Amino acid sequence: MSQDKEPRRRFLRQVLAIVPATTLATGATLTQSACSSDKSAAPAASTTPYEPKYFTADEWRFVNAAVDRLIPADDLGPGALQADVPQFIDRQMETPFGHGKLWYMQGPFHPDQPPEMGYQLSLVPRDIYRHGIAACDAYCKKQYNKAFADLDHATQEAVLGDMEHAKVEFDSVPARTFFSYLLANTKEGFLSDPIHGGNKDMVGWKLVGFPGARADFMDWVDQPNVKYPYGPVSISGKRG
Amino acid sequence: MAIKKDKVDAVIVGFGWTGAILGQELTDAGLNVVALERGGMRDTPTDAQYPKVIDELEYSVRGKLFQELARETVTIRHTPNDLAVPYRQNGSFLLGNGVGGAGFHWNGMHYRALPEELKLRSHYEERYGKKFIPDGMTIQDFGVSYEELEPHFDFAEKVFGTSGKAGNLNGKIVPGGNPREGARSSEFPTPPLQNTYGATLFEKAAREVGFNPYPAPAANTSQPYTNPYGVRLGPCNFCGFCENYGCYMYSKASPQTTILPVLLKKTNFELRTNAYVIKVNLDSDGKKATGVTYIDAQGREVEQPADLVIMAAYQMHNVRLLLLSGIGKPYDPKTGEGVVGKNYAYQMNGAVNVLLPKGTQLNPFIGTGAGGVSMDDLNGDQFDHGPLGFIGGASIRHIRYGGRPIKMTPTVPGTPSWGSKWKAGIADAYQRYMTIGISGSVMSYRDACLDLDPTYKDAYGVPLLRMTFDWHDNEYAMLGYMGDRMEEVGRAMNPEKVFRAIRKKGTHYDTRIYQSTHTTGGAIMGTNPSNSVVNRYLQSWDVSNVFVMGASAFPQNMGYNPTGVVAALAYWSAKAIREQYLKNAGPLVQA
């Protein structure tokens, strides 16, 4: 950690040197809070398991099982479950995104348009998950007499692959559409800042070597082809 | 009953780059000016705070700074015979909103035009013959020359604090810059940004193949800089969070970092945010604008009378407002008659991706919005099109924007999109996969246009704009050639593998995938009222106290990013207003 100090100080000097006087106080406070150590910035570790706000108990089992297959723990490191991706997705369902407020949702709807014309369904993400999970579980019960979460890993992966390639059809939502949101949101939860509830301990960032909210590389742009030595920091100032 | 405000000298619709430039110029000339911005206030300390702004999910993925599509969008169809459906989610282009517009969250790629681009039709006809231009291609000259715009290109660079290196100073080719550029009257205000490792690899390989790479001009300042208005910018620190974000370092030129600190303090200027203009009002014979009507934050209709109306909204919104206001004759693609909405164009982009040897450390998170290495040997008409048979070219470059983990963790083609193999794929490619970007021109065509949608409305019940657009053979041919040439450059980098990401003929315009926010045309400039909406000074042919800024004036699109030309045209138009129009209000060009 001590190796961080010097570039940080240099960075602070650069920031302080250029911000107009009116914004100096805010700028400095924020910058320092992002650089503070684990102890002062990290909230006390919680031992209570996360209670989903949107997903029902059965849906929650599905989400946990599905993200565990989409980004599994393996010899490269933790996966989506360890990164709290289910919590991330549940929290997203409560945001304007989950409610479809970021999309133009006035009719008439023409879902039969070619895919190049973009999303044309009347469903918002909350609907896509609700219908998609119910339809997938119903399909698994019909095919295998078990809910998706109770299938073995290989069968779960086969079901996910069938949805991805539209080899199964659901009535309430196109299987491929449901899969695409499930996968995109899972990756978002694995790779976004922990402030949104996923990417716990910055495991997603460590997998690729992304240094997080450091966002200052003036001290490394002149080190071509040399490995960057610092680990990630999050917006809240935690170190990974 | 609409609320009626006191009359002002000039009202500006939209407060991004061109609104800020015209606001500054017209208040300088002593006019009382009101600017109306449909979005909210935005500024660096409030909307680009470190570390809060370093949030990829919030900004790049959920689009915090973009136009709220839920309230207003466009509809799109491929041909005039198709049904247009709404652009419901962000994809192909990312429209701005709020003070600064897209100028607050752009990259800062700050190019001039190549001289031949501004007289495209006459240049091609002269060099290759009239028959070289295919039927249905409706390209034309801008009506203003590079030489006329040069002082304004130059001044805009100085306002923006643009970093770069001149290659042609007053007609003399100087080493280190772009030998293909038009003559410039002065050097860039700040030196080029330092190259990332990937940029040095591209530069070396491009040179080996025989091209002339040069430092990409970037409105990301490379050192502390004070612009002609006395506003200070700081050096870019390669944070890797540029486009889609506001710049917390005060390095990226935006209206906020270059003009607003001066303009917003002026007593003869007023900015009203959350003011959504729905109409330019005309007098009884439709020859003169009397002001504009907008909807305020509370949903009330407000009339703002003005002697002069400056339309400074984004390209699509300018065209929509002209159509909603009944200014100019709407274009009809079936008959080819009319002008408003004519010659919508875009850009055709592609890439050659290079997988470098294992162990390479590109450190992709070290990024800027626009700094890197560019080349123009295959742009404009800098190469012989005769044997190739297509029109146009591409600005080709390697610019590392960053290594943001949700959207910038690619895998090589063929990698599964999930599971352990995907994890291994992103971990492997992150440090050694780089892109040679091809930003290609798109010509204008009889069947590519804009009009009002007959069905879909915005949140206030006002018709949406309807876009009719698809790719044409000329652009497939252009991009295919660029792909071939860039594969040579990719191979010269001694990579493990080169991958071609070039759109194939027969595929259609895909609204889902981000391509560029460089939409152009619809209120094009030209030499007479039968071929254009505005004259060479961006003045409406039909209503002489209305001027229409922006890329809506481009008769067709070029390979370069448009902002440099948009800013220069705004200064050029402002000069004509100040020196000619204010002395003698009326048409500046006789029809």
PDB file of N, CA and C in Angstrom, chain B residues 278-320:
ATOM      1  N   ILE B 278     -40.788  23.972 -28.793  1.00  0.00           N
ATOM      2  CA  ILE B 278     -41.605  23.132 -29.675  1.00  0.00           C
ATOM      3  C   ILE B 278     -41.918  23.818 -31.006  1.00  0.00           C
ATOM      4  N   LYS B 279     -41.602  25.108 -31.092  1.00  0.00           N
ATOM      5  CA  LYS B 279     -41.943  25.788 -32.344  1.00  0.00           C
ATOM      6  C   LYS B 279     -41.200  27.107 -32.475  1.00  0.00           C
ATOM      7  N   VAL B 280     -40.771  27.396 -33.698  1.00  0.00           N
ATOM      8  CA  VAL B 280     -40.340  28.751 -34.026  1.00  0.00           C
ATOM      9  C   VAL B 280     -41.580  29.436 -34.591  1.00  0.00           C
ATOM     10  N   ASN B 281     -41.968  30.570 -33.988  1.00  0.00           N
ATOM     11  CA  ASN B 281     -43.188  31.252 -34.430  1.00  0.00           C
ATOM     12  C   ASN B 281     -42.877  32.182 -35.606  1.00  0.00           C
ATOM     13  N   LEU B 282     -43.787  32.200 -36.571  1.00  0.00           N
ATOM     14  CA  LEU B 282     -43.599  33.037 -37.768  1.00  0.00           C
ATOM     15  C   LEU B 282     -44.681  34.109 -37.840  1.00  0.00           C
ATOM     16  N   ASP B 283     -44.374  35.181 -38.549  1.00  0.00           N
ATOM     17  CA  ASP B 283     -45.397  36.222 -38.747  1.00  0.00           C
ATOM     18  C   ASP B 283     -46.422  35.726 -39.771  1.00  0.00           C
ATOM     19  N   SER B 284     -47.415  36.568 -40.062  1.00  0.00           N
ATOM     20  CA  SER B 284     -48.560  36.088 -40.842  1.00  0.00           C
ATOM     21  C   SER B 284     -48.192  35.610 -42.246  1.00  0.00           C
ATOM     22  N   ASP B 285     -47.181  36.197 -42.858  1.00  0.00           N
ATOM     23  CA  ASP B 285     -46.843  35.700 -44.208  1.00  0.00           C
ATOM     24  C   ASP B 285     -45.703  34.675 -44.188  1.00  0.00           C
ATOM     25  N   GLY B 286     -45.289  34.260 -42.997  1.00  0.00           N
ATOM     26  CA  GLY B 286     -44.315  33.178 -42.886  1.00  0.00           C
ATOM     27  C   GLY B 286     -42.912  33.541 -43.317  1.00  0.00           C
ATOM     28  N   LYS B 287     -42.632  34.824 -43.448  1.00  0.00           N
ATOM     29  CA  LYS B 287     -41.312  35.236 -43.942  1.00  0.00           C
ATOM     30  C   LYS B 287     -40.365  35.625 -42.810  1.00  0.00           C
ATOM     31  N   LYS B 288     -40.930  35.856 -41.635  1.00  0.00           N
ATOM     32  CA  LYS B 288     -40.096  36.333 -40.543  1.00  0.00           C
ATOM     33  C   LYS B 288     -40.482  35.606 -39.256  1.00  0.00           C
ATOM     34  N   ALA B 289     -39.456  35.213 -38.486  1.00  0.00           N
ATOM     35  CA  ALA B 289     -39.733  34.588 -37.191  1.00  0.00           C
ATOM     36  C   ALA B 289     -39.993  35.676 -36.163  1.00  0.00           C
ATOM     37  N   THR B 290     -40.951  35.403 -35.278  1.00  0.00           N
ATOM     38  CA  THR B 290     -41.260  36.373 -34.226  1.00  0.00           C
ATOM     39  C   THR B 290     -40.726  35.921 -32.874  1.00  0.00           C
ATOM     40  N   GLY B 291     -40.185  34.719 -32.806  1.00  0.00           N
ATOM     41  CA  GLY B 291     -39.669  34.171 -31.548  1.00  0.00           C
ATOM     42  C   GLY B 291     -39.921  32.678 -31.507  1.00  0.00           C
ATOM     43  N   VAL B 292     -39.928  32.129 -30.305  1.00  0.00           N
ATOM     44  CA  VAL B 292     -40.159  30.687 -30.170  1.00  0.00           C
ATOM     45  C   VAL B 292     -41.154  30.432 -29.047  1.00  0.00           C
ATOM     46  N   THR B 293     -41.745  29.256 -29.078  1.00  0.00           N
ATOM     47  CA  THR B 293     -42.598  28.800 -27.969  1.00  0.00           C
ATOM     48  C   THR B 293     -41.940  27.580 -27.336  1.00  0.00           C
ATOM     49  N   TYR B 294     -41.885  27.593 -26.011  1.00  0.00           N
ATOM     50  CA  TYR B 294     -41.315  26.427 -25.323  1.00  0.00           C
ATOM     51  C   TYR B 294     -42.207  25.973 -24.182  1.00  0.00           C
ATOM     52  N   ILE B 295     -41.946  24.775 -23.716  1.00  0.00           N
ATOM     53  CA  ILE B 295     -42.655  24.236 -22.551  1.00  0.00           C
ATOM     54  C   ILE B 295     -41.668  24.294 -21.388  1.00  0.00           C
ATOM     55  N   ASP B 296     -42.064  24.893 -20.285  1.00  0.00           N
ATOM     56  CA  ASP B 296     -41.137  25.035 -19.161  1.00  0.00           C
ATOM     57  C   ASP B 296     -41.202  23.816 -18.240  1.00  0.00           C
ATOM     58  N   ALA B 297     -40.436  23.877 -17.142  1.00  0.00           N
ATOM     59  CA  ALA B 297     -40.315  22.722 -16.258  1.00  0.00           C
ATOM     60  C   ALA B 297     -41.669  22.300 -15.672  1.00  0.00           C
ATOM     61  N   GLN B 298     -42.576  23.264 -15.531  1.00  0.00           N
ATOM     62  CA  GLN B 298     -43.889  22.942 -14.966  1.00  0.00           C
ATOM     63  C   GLN B 298     -44.897  22.509 -16.015  1.00  0.00           C
ATOM     64  N   GLY B 299     -44.466  22.467 -17.284  1.00  0.00           N
ATOM     65  CA  GLY B 299     -45.385  22.062 -18.341  1.00  0.00           C
ATOM     66  C   GLY B 299     -46.172  23.215 -18.937  1.00  0.00           C
ATOM     67  N   ARG B 300     -45.809  24.438 -18.585  1.00  0.00           N
ATOM     68  CA  ARG B 300     -46.521  25.608 -19.123  1.00  0.00           C
ATOM     69  C   ARG B 300     -45.941  26.008 -20.475  1.00  0.00           C
ATOM     70  N   GLU B 301     -46.792  26.499 -21.357  1.00  0.00           N
ATOM     71  CA  GLU B 301     -46.307  27.044 -22.632  1.00  0.00           C
ATOM     72  C   GLU B 301     -45.849  28.473 -22.423  1.00  0.00           C
ATOM     73  N   VAL B 302     -44.675  28.764 -22.921  1.00  0.00           N
ATOM     74  CA  VAL B 302     -44.108  30.100 -22.772  1.00  0.00           C
ATOM     75  C   VAL B 302     -43.688  30.600 -24.148  1.00  0.00           C
ATOM     76  N   GLU B 303     -44.049  31.854 -24.462  1.00  0.00           N
ATOM     77  CA  GLU B 303     -43.616  32.438 -25.725  1.00  0.00           C
ATOM     78  C   GLU B 303     -42.463  33.392 -25.452  1.00  0.00           C
ATOM     79  N   GLN B 304     -41.388  33.219 -26.203  1.00  0.00           N
ATOM     80  CA  GLN B 304     -40.240  34.110 -26.069  1.00  0.00           C
ATOM     81  C   GLN B 304     -40.059  34.869 -27.384  1.00  0.00           C
ATOM     82  N   PRO B 305     -40.525  36.107 -27.453  1.00  0.00           N
ATOM     83  CA  PRO B 305     -40.332  36.872 -28.691  1.00  0.00           C
ATOM     84  C   PRO B 305     -38.861  37.259 -28.867  1.00  0.00           C
ATOM     85  N   ALA B 306     -38.413  37.315 -30.112  1.00  0.00           N
ATOM     86  CA  ALA B 306     -37.026  37.684 -30.405  1.00  0.00           C
ATOM     87  C   ALA B 306     -36.919  38.164 -31.849  1.00  0.00           C
ATOM     88  N   ASP B 307     -35.951  39.044 -32.084  1.00  0.00           N
ATOM     89  CA  ASP B 307     -35.701  39.516 -33.451  1.00  0.00           C
ATOM     90  C   ASP B 307     -34.940  38.484 -34.280  1.00  0.00           C
ATOM     91  N   LEU B 308     -34.138  37.694 -33.582  1.00  0.00           N
ATOM     92  CA  LEU B 308     -33.255  36.751 -34.269  1.00  0.00           C
ATOM     93  C   LEU B 308     -33.375  35.398 -33.561  1.00  0.00           C
ATOM     94  N   VAL B 309     -33.546  34.328 -34.351  1.00  0.00           N
ATOM     95  CA  VAL B 309     -33.652  32.992 -33.774  1.00  0.00           C
ATOM     96  C   VAL B 309     -32.456  32.160 -34.241  1.00  0.00           C
ATOM     97  N   ILE B 310     -31.688  31.658 -33.271  1.00  0.00           N
ATOM     98  CA  ILE B 310     -30.553  30.792 -33.594  1.00  0.00           C
ATOM     99  C   ILE B 310     -30.932  29.374 -33.203  1.00  0.00           C
ATOM    100  N   MET B 311     -31.032  28.504 -34.183  1.00  0.00           N
ATOM    101  CA  MET B 311     -31.307  27.099 -33.882  1.00  0.00           C
ATOM    102  C   MET B 311     -29.974  26.404 -33.676  1.00  0.00           C
ATOM    103  N   ALA B 312     -29.722  26.019 -32.422  1.00  0.00           N
ATOM    104  CA  ALA B 312     -28.417  25.465 -32.048  1.00  0.00           C
ATOM    105  C   ALA B 312     -28.583  24.131 -31.335  1.00  0.00           C
ATOM    106  N   ALA B 313     -29.682  23.446 -31.632  1.00  0.00           N
ATOM    107  CA  ALA B 313     -29.899  22.130 -31.039  1.00  0.00           C
ATOM    108  C   ALA B 313     -29.087  21.097 -31.816  1.00  0.00           C
ATOM    109  N   TYR B 314     -29.158  19.863 -31.400  1.00  0.00           N
ATOM    110  CA  TYR B 314     -28.464  18.788 -32.112  1.00  0.00           C
ATOM    111  C   TYR B 314     -29.071  18.637 -33.518  1.00  0.00           C
ATOM    112  N   GLN B 315     -28.273  18.069 -34.413  1.00  0.00           N
ATOM    113  CA  GLN B 315     -28.671  17.911 -35.811  1.00  0.00           C
ATOM    114  C   GLN B 315     -30.122  17.456 -35.989  1.00  0.00           C
ATOM    115  N   MET B 316     -30.501  16.370 -35.341  1.00  0.00           N
ATOM    116  CA  MET B 316     -31.859  15.838 -35.539  1.00  0.00           C
ATOM    117  C   MET B 316     -32.913  16.799 -35.008  1.00  0.00           C
ATOM    118  N   HIS B 317     -32.585  17.447 -33.883  1.00  0.00           N
ATOM    119  CA  HIS B 317     -33.584  18.317 -33.257  1.00  0.00           C
ATOM    120  C   HIS B 317     -33.779  19.601 -34.056  1.00  0.00           C
ATOM    121  N   ASN B 318     -32.712  20.097 -34.677  1.00  0.00           N
ATOM    122  CA  ASN B 318     -32.851  21.251 -35.569  1.00  0.00           C
ATOM    123  C   ASN B 318     -33.812  20.929 -36.710  1.00  0.00           C
ATOM    124  N   VAL B 319     -33.619  19.759 -37.309  1.00  0.00           N
ATOM    125  CA  VAL B 319     -34.458  19.387 -38.451  1.00  0.00           C
ATOM    126  C   VAL B 319     -35.908  19.224 -38.001  1.00  0.00           C
ATOM    127  N   ARG B 320     -36.092  18.583 -36.856  1.00  0.00           N
ATOM    128  CA  ARG B 320     -37.453  18.376 -36.336  1.00  0.00           C
ATOM    129  C   ARG B 320     -38.136  19.718 -36.082  1.00  0.00           C
TER     130      ARG B 320
END
